[in-house]
mmCIF file of C-alpha atoms in Angstrom:
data_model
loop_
_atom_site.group_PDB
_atom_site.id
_atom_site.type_symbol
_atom_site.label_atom_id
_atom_site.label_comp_id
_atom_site.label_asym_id
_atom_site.label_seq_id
_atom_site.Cartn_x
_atom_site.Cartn_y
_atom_site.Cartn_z
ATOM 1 C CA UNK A 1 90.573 81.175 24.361
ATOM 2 C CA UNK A 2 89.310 78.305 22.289
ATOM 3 C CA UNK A 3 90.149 74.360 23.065
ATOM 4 C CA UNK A 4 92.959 72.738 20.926
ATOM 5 C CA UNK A 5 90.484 70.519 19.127
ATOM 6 C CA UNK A 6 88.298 73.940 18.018
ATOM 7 C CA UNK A 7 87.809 74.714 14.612
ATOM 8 C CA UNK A 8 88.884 78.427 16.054
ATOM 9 C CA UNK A 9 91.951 77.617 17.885
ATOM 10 C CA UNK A 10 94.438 78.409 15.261
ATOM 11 C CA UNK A 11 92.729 81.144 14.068
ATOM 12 C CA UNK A 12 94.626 84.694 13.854
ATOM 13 C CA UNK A 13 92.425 88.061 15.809
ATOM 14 C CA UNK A 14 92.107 91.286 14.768
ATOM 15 C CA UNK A 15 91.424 94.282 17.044
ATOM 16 C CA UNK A 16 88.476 96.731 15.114
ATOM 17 C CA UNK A 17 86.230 99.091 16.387
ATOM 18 C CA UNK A 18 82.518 98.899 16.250
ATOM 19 C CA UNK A 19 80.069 101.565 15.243
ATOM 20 C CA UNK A 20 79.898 102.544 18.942
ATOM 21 C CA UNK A 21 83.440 103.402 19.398
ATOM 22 C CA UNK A 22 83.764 99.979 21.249
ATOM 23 C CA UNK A 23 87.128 98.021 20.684
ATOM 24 C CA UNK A 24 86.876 94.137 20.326
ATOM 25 C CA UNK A 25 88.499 91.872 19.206
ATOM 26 C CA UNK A 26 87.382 89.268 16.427
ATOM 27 C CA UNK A 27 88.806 86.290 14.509
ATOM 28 C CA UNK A 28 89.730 86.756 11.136
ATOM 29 C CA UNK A 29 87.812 84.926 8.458
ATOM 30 C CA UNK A 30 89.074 81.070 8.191
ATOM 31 C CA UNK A 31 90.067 79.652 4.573
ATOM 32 C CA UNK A 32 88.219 76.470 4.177
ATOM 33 C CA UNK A 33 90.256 73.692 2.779
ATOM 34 C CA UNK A 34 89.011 71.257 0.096
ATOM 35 C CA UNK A 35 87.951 68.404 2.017
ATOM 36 C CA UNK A 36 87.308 65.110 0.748
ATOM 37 C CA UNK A 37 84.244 63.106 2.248
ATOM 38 C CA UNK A 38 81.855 60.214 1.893
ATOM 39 C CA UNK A 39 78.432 61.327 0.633
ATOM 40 C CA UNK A 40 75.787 60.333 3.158
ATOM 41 C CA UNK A 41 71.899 60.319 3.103
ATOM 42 C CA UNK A 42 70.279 62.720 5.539
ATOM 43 C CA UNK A 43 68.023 60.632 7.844
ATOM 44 C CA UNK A 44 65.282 62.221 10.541
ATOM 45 C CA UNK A 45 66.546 63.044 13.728
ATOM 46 C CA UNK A 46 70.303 62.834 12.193
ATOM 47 C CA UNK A 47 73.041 65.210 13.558
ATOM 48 C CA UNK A 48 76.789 66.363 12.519
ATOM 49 C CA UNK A 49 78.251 65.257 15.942
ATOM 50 C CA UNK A 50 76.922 61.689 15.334
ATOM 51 C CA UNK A 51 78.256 61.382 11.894
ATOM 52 C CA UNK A 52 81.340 62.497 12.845
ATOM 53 C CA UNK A 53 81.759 60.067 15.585
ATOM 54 C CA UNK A 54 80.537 57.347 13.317
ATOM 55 C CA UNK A 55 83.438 57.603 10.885
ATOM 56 C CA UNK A 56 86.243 59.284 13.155
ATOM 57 C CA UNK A 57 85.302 58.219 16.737
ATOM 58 C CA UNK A 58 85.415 61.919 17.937
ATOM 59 C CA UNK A 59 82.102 63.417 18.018
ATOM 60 C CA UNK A 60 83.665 66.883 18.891
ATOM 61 C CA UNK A 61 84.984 66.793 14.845
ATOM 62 C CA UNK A 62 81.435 67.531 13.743
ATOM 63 C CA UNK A 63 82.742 70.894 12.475
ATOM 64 C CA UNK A 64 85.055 68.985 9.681
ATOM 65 C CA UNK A 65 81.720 67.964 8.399
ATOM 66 C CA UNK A 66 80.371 71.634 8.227
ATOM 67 C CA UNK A 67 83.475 72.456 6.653
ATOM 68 C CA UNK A 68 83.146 69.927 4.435
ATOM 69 C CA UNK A 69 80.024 71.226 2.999
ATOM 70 C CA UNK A 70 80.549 74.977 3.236
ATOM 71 C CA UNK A 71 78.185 75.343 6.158
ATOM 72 C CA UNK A 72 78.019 78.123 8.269
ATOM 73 C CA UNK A 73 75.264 77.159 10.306
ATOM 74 C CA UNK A 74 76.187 73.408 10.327
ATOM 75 C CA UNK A 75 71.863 72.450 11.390
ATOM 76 C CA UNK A 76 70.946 73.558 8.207
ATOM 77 C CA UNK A 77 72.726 70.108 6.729
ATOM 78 C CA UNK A 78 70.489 67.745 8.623
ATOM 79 C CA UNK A 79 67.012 69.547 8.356
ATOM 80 C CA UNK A 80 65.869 67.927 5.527
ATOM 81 C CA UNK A 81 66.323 64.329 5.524
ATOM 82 C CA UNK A 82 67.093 62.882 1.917
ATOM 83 C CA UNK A 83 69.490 65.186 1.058
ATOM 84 C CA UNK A 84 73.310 63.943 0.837
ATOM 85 C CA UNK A 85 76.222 65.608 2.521
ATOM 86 C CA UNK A 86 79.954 64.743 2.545
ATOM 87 C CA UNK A 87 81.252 63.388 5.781
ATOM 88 C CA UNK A 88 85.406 63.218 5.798
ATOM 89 C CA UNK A 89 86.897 60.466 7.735
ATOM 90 C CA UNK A 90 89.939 60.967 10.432
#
């Protein structure tokens, strides 16, 4: 369902039902490790993807970074340039 590399790939489902009387399936919620990072300064036009290729070389790790800093929309971490986020490394 997911690629290997997703943050969702090893993620256990659950079946539930919806207010409808629909069955779907969802992921259960993920525990978020404690990850360690380098704080980083915020700069205009920055993005996760490019900070994660610039200290692991894999721009598809930008999700470690929104892990990193309990984000779940990871955008809201580069709006406002100035503010400091930690970026792990591989």
């Amino acid at each position: 369902m997911f690629l290997p590399n997703s943050r969702y790939s090893r993620v256990a489902t659950v079946q539930t039902t919806t207010s409808t009387g629909e069955t779907v399936v969802a992921l259960k919620l993920r525990q978020l490790t404690p990850a360690r990072g380098e704080p980083q300064m915020v700069q205009a036009g920055d993005r996760l993807d490019l900070f994660a290729h610039a200290r692991t070389g894999d721009a598809t790790q930008f999700w470690h970074v929104a892990d990193a800093n309990s984000a779940l929309d990871g955008r809201s971490l580069v709006e406002t340039p100035g503010e400091t986020l930690l970026v792990p490394g591989s």
